[in-house]
Short mmCIF file of C-alpha atoms in Angstrom, two decimals:
data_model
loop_
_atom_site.label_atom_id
_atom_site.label_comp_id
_atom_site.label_asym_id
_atom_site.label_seq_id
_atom_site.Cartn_x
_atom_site.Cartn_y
_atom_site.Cartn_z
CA UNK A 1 -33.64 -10.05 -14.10
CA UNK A 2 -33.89 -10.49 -10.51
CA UNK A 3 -34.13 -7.70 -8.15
CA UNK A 4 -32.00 -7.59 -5.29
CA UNK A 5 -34.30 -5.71 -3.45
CA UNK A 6 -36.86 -8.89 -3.47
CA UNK A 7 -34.31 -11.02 -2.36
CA UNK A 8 -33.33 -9.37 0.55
CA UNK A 9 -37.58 -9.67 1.02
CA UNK A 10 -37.48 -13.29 0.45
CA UNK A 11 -34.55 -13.64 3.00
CA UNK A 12 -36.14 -11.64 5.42
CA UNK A 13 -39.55 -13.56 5.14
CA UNK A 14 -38.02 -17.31 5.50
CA UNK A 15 -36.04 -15.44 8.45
CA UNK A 16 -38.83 -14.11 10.31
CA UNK A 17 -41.69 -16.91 9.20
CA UNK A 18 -44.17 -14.68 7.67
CA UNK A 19 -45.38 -11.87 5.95
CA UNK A 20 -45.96 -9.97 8.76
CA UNK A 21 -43.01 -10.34 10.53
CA UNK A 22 -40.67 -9.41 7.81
CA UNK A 23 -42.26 -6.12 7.32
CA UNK A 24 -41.95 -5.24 10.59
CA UNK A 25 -38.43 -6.24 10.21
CA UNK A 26 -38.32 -4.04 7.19
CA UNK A 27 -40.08 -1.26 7.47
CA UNK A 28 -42.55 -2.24 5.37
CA UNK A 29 -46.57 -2.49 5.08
CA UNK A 30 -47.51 -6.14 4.96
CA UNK A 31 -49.02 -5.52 1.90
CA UNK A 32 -45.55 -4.25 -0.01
CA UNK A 33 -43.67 -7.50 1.29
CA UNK A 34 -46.82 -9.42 -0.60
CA UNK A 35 -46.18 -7.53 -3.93
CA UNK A 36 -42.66 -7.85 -3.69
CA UNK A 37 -42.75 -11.97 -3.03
CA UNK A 38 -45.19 -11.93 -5.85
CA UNK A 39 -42.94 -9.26 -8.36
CA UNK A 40 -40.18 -12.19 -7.39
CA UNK A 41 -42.11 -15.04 -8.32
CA UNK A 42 -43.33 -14.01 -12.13
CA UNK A 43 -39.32 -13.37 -12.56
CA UNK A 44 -38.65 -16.76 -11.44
CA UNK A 45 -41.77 -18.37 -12.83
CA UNK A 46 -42.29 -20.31 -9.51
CA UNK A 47 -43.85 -20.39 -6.75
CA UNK A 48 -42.31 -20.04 -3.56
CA UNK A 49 -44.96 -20.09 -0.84
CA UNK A 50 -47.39 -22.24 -0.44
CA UNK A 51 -50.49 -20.10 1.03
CA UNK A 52 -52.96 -21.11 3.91
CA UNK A 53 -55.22 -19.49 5.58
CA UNK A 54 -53.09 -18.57 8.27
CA UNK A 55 -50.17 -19.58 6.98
CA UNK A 56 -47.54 -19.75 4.54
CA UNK A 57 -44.70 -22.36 4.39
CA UNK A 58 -41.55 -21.89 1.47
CA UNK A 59 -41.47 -24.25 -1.21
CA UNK A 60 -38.10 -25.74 -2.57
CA UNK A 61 -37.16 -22.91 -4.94
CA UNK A 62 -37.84 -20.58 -2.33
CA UNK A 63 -35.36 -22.39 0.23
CA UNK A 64 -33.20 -22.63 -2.77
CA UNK A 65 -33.18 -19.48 -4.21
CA UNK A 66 -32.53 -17.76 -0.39
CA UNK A 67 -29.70 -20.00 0.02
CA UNK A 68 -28.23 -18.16 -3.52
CA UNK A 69 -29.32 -15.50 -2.72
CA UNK A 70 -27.31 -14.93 1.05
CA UNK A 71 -23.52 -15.25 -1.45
CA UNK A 72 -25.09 -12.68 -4.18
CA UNK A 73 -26.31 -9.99 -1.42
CA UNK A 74 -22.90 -10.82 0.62
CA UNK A 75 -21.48 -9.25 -2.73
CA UNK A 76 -23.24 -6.56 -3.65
CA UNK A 77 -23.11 -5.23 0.27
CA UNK A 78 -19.21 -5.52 -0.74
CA UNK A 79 -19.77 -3.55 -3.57
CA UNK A 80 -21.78 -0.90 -1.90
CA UNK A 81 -19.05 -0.64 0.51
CA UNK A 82 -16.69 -0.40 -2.14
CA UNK A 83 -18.43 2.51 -4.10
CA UNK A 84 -18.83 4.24 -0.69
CA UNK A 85 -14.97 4.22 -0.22
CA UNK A 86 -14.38 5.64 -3.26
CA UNK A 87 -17.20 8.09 -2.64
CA UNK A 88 -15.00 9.14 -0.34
CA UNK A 89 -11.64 8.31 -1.81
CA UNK A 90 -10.32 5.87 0.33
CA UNK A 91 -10.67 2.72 -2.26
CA UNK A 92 -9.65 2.80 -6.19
CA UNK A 93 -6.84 4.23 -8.09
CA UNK A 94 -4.81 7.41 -8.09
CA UNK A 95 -3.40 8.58 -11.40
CA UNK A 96 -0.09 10.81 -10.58
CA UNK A 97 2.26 13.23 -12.58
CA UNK A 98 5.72 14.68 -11.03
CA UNK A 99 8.90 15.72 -12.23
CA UNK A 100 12.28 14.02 -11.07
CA UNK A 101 13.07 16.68 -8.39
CA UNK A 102 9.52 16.56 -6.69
CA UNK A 103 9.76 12.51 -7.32
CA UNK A 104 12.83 12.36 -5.56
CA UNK A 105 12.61 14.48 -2.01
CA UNK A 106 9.08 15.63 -1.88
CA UNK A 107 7.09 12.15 -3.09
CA UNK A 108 8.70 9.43 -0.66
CA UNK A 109 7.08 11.44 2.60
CA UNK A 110 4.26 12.12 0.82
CA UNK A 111 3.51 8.41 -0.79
CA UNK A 112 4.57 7.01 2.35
CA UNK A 113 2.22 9.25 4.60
CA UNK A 114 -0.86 8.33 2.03
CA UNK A 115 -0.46 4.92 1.73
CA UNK A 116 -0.29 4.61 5.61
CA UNK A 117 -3.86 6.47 5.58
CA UNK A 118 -5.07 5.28 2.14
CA UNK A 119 -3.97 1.51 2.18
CA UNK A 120 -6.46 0.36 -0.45
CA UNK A 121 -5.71 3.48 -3.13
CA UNK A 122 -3.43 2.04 -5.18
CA UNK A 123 -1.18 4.92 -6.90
CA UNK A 124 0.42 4.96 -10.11
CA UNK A 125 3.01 7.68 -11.09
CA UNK A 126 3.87 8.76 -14.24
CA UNK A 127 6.96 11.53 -14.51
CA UNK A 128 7.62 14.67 -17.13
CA UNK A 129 7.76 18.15 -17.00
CA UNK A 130 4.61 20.42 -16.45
CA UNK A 131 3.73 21.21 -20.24
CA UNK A 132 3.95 17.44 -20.94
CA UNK A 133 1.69 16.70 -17.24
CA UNK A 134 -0.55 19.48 -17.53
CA UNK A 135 -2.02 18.32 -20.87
CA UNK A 136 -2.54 14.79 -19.14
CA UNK A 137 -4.71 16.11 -16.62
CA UNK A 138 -6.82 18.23 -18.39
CA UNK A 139 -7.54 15.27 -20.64
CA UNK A 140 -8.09 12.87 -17.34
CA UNK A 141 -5.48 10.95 -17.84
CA UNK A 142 -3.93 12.34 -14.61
CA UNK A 143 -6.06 12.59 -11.55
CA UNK A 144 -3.29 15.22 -10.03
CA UNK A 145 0.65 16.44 -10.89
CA UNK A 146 3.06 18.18 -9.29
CA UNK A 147 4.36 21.30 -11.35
CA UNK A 148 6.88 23.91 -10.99
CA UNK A 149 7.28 27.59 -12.04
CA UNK A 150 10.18 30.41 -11.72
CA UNK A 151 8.97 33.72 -10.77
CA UNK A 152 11.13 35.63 -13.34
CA UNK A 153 9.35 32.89 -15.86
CA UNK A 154 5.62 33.68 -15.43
CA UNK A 155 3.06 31.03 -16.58
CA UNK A 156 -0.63 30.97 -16.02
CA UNK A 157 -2.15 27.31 -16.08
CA UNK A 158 -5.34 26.77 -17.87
CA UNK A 159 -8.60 28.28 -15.89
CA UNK A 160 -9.88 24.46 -15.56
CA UNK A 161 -7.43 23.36 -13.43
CA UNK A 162 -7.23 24.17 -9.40
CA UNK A 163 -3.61 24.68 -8.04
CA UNK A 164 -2.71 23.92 -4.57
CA UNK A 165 0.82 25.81 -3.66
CA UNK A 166 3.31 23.67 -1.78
CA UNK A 167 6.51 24.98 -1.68
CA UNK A 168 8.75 28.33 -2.67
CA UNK A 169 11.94 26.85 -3.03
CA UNK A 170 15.33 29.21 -2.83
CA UNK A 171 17.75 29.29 -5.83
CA UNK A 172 21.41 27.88 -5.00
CA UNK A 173 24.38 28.80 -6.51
CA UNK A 174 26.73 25.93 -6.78
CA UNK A 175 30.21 26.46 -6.93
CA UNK A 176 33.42 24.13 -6.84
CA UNK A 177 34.44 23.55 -3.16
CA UNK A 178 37.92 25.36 -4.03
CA UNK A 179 36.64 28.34 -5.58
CA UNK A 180 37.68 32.04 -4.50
CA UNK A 181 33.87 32.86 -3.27
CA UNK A 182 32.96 29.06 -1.53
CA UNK A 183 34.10 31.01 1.60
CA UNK A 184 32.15 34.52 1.09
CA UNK A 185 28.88 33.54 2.29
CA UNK A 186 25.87 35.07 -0.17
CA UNK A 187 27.35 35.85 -3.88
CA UNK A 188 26.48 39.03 -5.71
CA UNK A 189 25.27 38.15 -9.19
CA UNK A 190 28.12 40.63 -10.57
CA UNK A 191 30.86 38.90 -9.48
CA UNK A 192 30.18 36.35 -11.00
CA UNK A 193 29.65 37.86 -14.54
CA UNK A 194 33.15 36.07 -15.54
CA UNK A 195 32.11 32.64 -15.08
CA UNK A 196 31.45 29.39 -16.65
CA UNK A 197 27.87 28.13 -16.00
CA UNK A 198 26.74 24.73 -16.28
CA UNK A 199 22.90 25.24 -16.60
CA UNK A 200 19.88 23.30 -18.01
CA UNK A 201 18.74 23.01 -21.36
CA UNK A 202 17.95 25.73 -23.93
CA UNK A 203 14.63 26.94 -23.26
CA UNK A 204 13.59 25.32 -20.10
CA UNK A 205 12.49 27.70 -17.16
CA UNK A 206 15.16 27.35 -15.48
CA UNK A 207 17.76 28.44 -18.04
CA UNK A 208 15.07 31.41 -18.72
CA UNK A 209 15.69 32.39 -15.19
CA UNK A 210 19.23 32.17 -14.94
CA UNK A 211 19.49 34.90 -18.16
CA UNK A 212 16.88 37.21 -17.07
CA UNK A 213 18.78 37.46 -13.62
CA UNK A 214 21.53 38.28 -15.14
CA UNK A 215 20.64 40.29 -17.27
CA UNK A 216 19.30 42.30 -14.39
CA UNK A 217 22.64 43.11 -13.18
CA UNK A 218 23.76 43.90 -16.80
CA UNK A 219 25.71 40.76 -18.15
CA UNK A 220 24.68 37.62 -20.42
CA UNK A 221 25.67 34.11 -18.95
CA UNK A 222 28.45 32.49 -20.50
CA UNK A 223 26.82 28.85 -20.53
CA UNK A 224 28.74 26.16 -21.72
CA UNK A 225 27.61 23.01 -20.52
CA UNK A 226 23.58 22.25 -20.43
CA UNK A 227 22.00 19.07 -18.63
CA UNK A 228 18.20 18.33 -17.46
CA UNK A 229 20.13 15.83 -15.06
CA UNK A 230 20.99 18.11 -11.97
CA UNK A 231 23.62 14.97 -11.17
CA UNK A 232 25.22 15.78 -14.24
CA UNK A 233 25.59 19.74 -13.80
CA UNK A 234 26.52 18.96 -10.08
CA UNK A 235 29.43 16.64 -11.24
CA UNK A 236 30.42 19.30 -14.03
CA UNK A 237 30.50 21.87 -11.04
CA UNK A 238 32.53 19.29 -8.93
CA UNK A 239 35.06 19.09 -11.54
CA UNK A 240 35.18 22.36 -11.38
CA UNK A 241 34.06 23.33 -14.98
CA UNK A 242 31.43 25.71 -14.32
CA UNK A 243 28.83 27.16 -11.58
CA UNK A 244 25.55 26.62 -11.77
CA UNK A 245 22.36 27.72 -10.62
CA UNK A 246 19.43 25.04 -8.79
CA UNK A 247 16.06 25.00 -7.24
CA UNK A 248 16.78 23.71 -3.37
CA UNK A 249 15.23 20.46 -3.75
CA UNK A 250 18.06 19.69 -6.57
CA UNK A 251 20.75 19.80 -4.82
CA UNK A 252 21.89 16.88 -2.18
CA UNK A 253 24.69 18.19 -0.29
CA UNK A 254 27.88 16.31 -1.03
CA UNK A 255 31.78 16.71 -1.50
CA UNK A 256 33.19 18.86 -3.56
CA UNK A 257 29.94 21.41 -4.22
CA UNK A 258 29.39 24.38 -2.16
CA UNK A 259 26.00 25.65 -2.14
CA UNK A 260 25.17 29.46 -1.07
CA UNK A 261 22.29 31.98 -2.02
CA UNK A 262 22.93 35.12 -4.15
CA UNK A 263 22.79 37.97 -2.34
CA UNK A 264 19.46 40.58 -3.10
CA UNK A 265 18.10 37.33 -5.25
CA UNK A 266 14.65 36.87 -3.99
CA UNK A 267 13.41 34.74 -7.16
CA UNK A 268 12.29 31.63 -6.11
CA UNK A 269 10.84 28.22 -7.76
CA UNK A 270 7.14 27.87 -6.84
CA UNK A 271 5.79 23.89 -6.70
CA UNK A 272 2.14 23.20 -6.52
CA UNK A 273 -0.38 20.62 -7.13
CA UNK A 274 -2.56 20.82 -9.61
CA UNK A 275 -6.60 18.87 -10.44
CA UNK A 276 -9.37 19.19 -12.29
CA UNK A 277 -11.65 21.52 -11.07
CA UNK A 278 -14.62 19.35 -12.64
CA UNK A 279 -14.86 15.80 -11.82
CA UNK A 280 -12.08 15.38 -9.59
CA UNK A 281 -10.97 11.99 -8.45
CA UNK A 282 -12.09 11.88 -4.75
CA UNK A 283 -8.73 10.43 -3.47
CA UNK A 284 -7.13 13.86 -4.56
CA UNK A 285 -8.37 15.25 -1.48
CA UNK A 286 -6.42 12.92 0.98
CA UNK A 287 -3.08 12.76 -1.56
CA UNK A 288 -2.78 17.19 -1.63
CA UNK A 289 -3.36 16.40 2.33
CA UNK A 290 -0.04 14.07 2.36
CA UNK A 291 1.76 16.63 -0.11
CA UNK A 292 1.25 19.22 2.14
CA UNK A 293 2.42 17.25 4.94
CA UNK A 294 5.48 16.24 2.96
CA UNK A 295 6.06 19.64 2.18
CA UNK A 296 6.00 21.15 5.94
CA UNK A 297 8.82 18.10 6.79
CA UNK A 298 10.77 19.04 4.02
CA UNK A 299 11.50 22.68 6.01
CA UNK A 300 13.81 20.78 8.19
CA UNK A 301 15.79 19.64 5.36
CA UNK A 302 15.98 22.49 3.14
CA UNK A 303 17.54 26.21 3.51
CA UNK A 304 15.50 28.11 5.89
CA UNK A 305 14.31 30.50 3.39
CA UNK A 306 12.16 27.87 1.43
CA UNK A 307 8.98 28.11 2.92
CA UNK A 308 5.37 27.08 2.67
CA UNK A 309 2.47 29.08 1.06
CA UNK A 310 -0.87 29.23 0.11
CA UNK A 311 -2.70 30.91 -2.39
CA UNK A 312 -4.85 32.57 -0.07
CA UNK A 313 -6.26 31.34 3.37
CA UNK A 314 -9.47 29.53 1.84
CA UNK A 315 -6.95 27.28 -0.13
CA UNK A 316 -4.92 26.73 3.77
CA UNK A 317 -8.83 25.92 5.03
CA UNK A 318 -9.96 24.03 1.81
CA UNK A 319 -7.01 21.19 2.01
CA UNK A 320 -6.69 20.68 5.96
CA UNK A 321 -3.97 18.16 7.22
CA UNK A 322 -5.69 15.03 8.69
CA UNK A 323 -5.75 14.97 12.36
CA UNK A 324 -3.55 12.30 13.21
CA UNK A 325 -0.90 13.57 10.66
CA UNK A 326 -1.42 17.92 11.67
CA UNK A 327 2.20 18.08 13.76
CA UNK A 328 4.53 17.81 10.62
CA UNK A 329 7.37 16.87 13.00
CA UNK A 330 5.77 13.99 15.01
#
C-alpha cells in the first residue's frame, strides 16, 4: 500500500529538483527524504530516480506516479478538512428527537438559526414523547431531544444523560370565549370544580398534573373528552364542550378560546435538551446554542411569566450563545 506521506515526498522532490531541496522544504534531514523515496520505490517496485553523482533526474513512473499522486493528496487534504469540521461539529449529521409542541414554535427559530451557522450539518428529526426519545438517545440513535416535564409530575432522567434547561412554560386555562369567567382575569382552581375538562390522554403528564392540582384545592376533574392533539381539545373548548388546561407553547391564540392563568398556580412545564454525556456528537454543542437562542425569542411571543433557566450558572457558562447570534432580538 502506498503511503501518502511518501508521496507528498516524491511531489515535493520533482518540485524542488533534489533531495536537498525538498527537505528543506519539508522539514526534513536529507537523509529521511532518501529513505522515504527509497520506502516508495520497493512499494512500487520501480525506480524513480535515476542517481548521479551530483545529480538525480525522475524516471517515467516517477513523473507518472506524481502526476496521480497531486488528485489522491487533493482528496485526502479534503478529507482531513472534513474530519476537522466534524472535530468540531460544523460538517456531518445531526440525529434529533422533539415532541409536536417543541417541533412546532420552538424548532423553526432554532433549525433556522443552525442551519444559517451550520450549513453543511445536515439534520434529521425524528418526533415522540420523552419516554419513547429518551431510550433513543441513550442507545445513540439520537444525538440530542427535546423533552418536557410538569413539576407536580416529577421525573429524574437516567444519570448518563446531560440536560440543558430551556424553557419554564406557564399553564393556560382555556375557556370558551362566552364563558362567565373569560372576563375575570386569573381563575381560582375552585371555581372551576363544576366543569367539563377536555384534557389529554389517561396517564400522560399532563393529565397527571391537571388531577393533582385539583386535587389540591379538594375536587377530582370531571374529564370527559381526552386528545394528545392540543388542536383537537382547543376545538372541543371552542365549541364550548369543556375547559382545558395547556403548556404555553400549545396554545396559538385564535377565535373563540380565551386563554388566562389560574390564580396561586405556580406549576409550570419545564423543556430541556437532553445528550449523552459520553461520546457526544460534536454538532450538539452549536444545535443547544441555537435552542437556547430560540428559546430567549420565544419570550416575546409567550406570556410573560414563561421564562428562561438554567440548571445552575456553569450550565449558562458551559452552552454560550455564539457571538454573532448573543442579542436574541437582533
Amino acid at each position: 500500500m502506498l503511503n501518502p506521506l511518501h508521496l507528498r515526498t516524491l511531489t515535493a522532490v520533482l518540485n524542488a529538483g533534489s533531495f536537498a531541496a525538498a527537505a528543506r522544504r519539508l522539514g526534513y534531514t536529507g537523509s529521511a527524504v532518501s529513505q522515504q523515496i527509497a520506502a516508495l520505490e520497493r512499494a512500487v517496485r520501480m525506480p524513480l530516480f535515476e542517481r548521479g553523482a551530483q545529480t538525480i533526474t525522475p524516471t517515467p513512473a516517477a513523473r507518472y506516479l506524481v502526476l496521480r499522486a497531486y488528485e489522491v493528496l487533493a482528496a485526502l487534504d479534503a478529507l482531513e478538512d472534513d474530519v476537522r469540521g466534524m472535530s468540531e461539529g460544523t460538517i456531518g449529521r445531526l440525529r434529533l428527537g422533539s415532541f409536536p409542541t417543541a417541533s412546532q414554535r420552538l424548532l423553526p427559530i432554532a433549525l433556522a438559526a443552525y442551519a444559517q451557522t451550520h450549513p453543511a450539518v445536515e439534520t434529521l428529526l425524528d418526533e415522540g414523547e420523552p419516554d419513547e426519545l429518551i431510550p433513543l438517545v441513550r442507545a445513540g440513535e439520537l444525538d440530542l431531544a427535546l423533552v418536557y416535564r410538569y413539576d407536580l409530575v416529577p421525573r429524574a432522567w437516567p444519570r448518563d444523560l446531560r440536560e440543558i434547561p430551556l424553557l419554564a412554560e406557564e399553564l393556560l386555562l382555556l375557556l370558551p370565549a362566552g364563558h362567565s369567567l373569560a372576563a375575570a382575569g386569573a381563575v381560582a382552581l375552585d371555581d372551576l370544580k363544576h366543569e367539563t375538562w377536555v384534557s389529554t390522554r389517561e396517564g400522560t403528564s399532563g393529565a397527571s398534573c391537571l388531577r393533582r392540582l385539583c386535587a389540591r384545592a379538594g375536587y377530582e376533574p370531571q374529564v370527559d373528552y381526552r386528545s394528545n392533539d392540543y388542536g383537537v381539545i382547543h376545538g372541543f373548548v371552542r365549541s364550548g364542550l369543556g375547559v382545558a388546561l395547556v403548556p404555553a407553547l400549545a396554545h396559538l391564540p385564535g377565535e373563540g378560546v380565551v386563554a388566562t392563568g389560574l390564580d396561586g398556580v405556580e406549576a409550570r412545564r419545564r423543556i430541556a435538551a437532553v445528550h449523552r454525556t459520553a461520546a457526544a456528537n460534536p454538532a450538539v454543542t452549536g444545535a443547544v446554542c441555537s435552542l437556547r437562542l430560540a428559546a430567549a425569542r420565544l419570550e416575546d411571543d409567550l406570556p410573560r411569566s414563561i421564562r428562561t433557566s438554567y440548571a445552575s450558572p456553569t450550565d449558562a457558562e458551559a452552552w454560550p450563545l455564539p457571538p454573532a447570534l448573543s442579542d436574541p432580538r437582533s
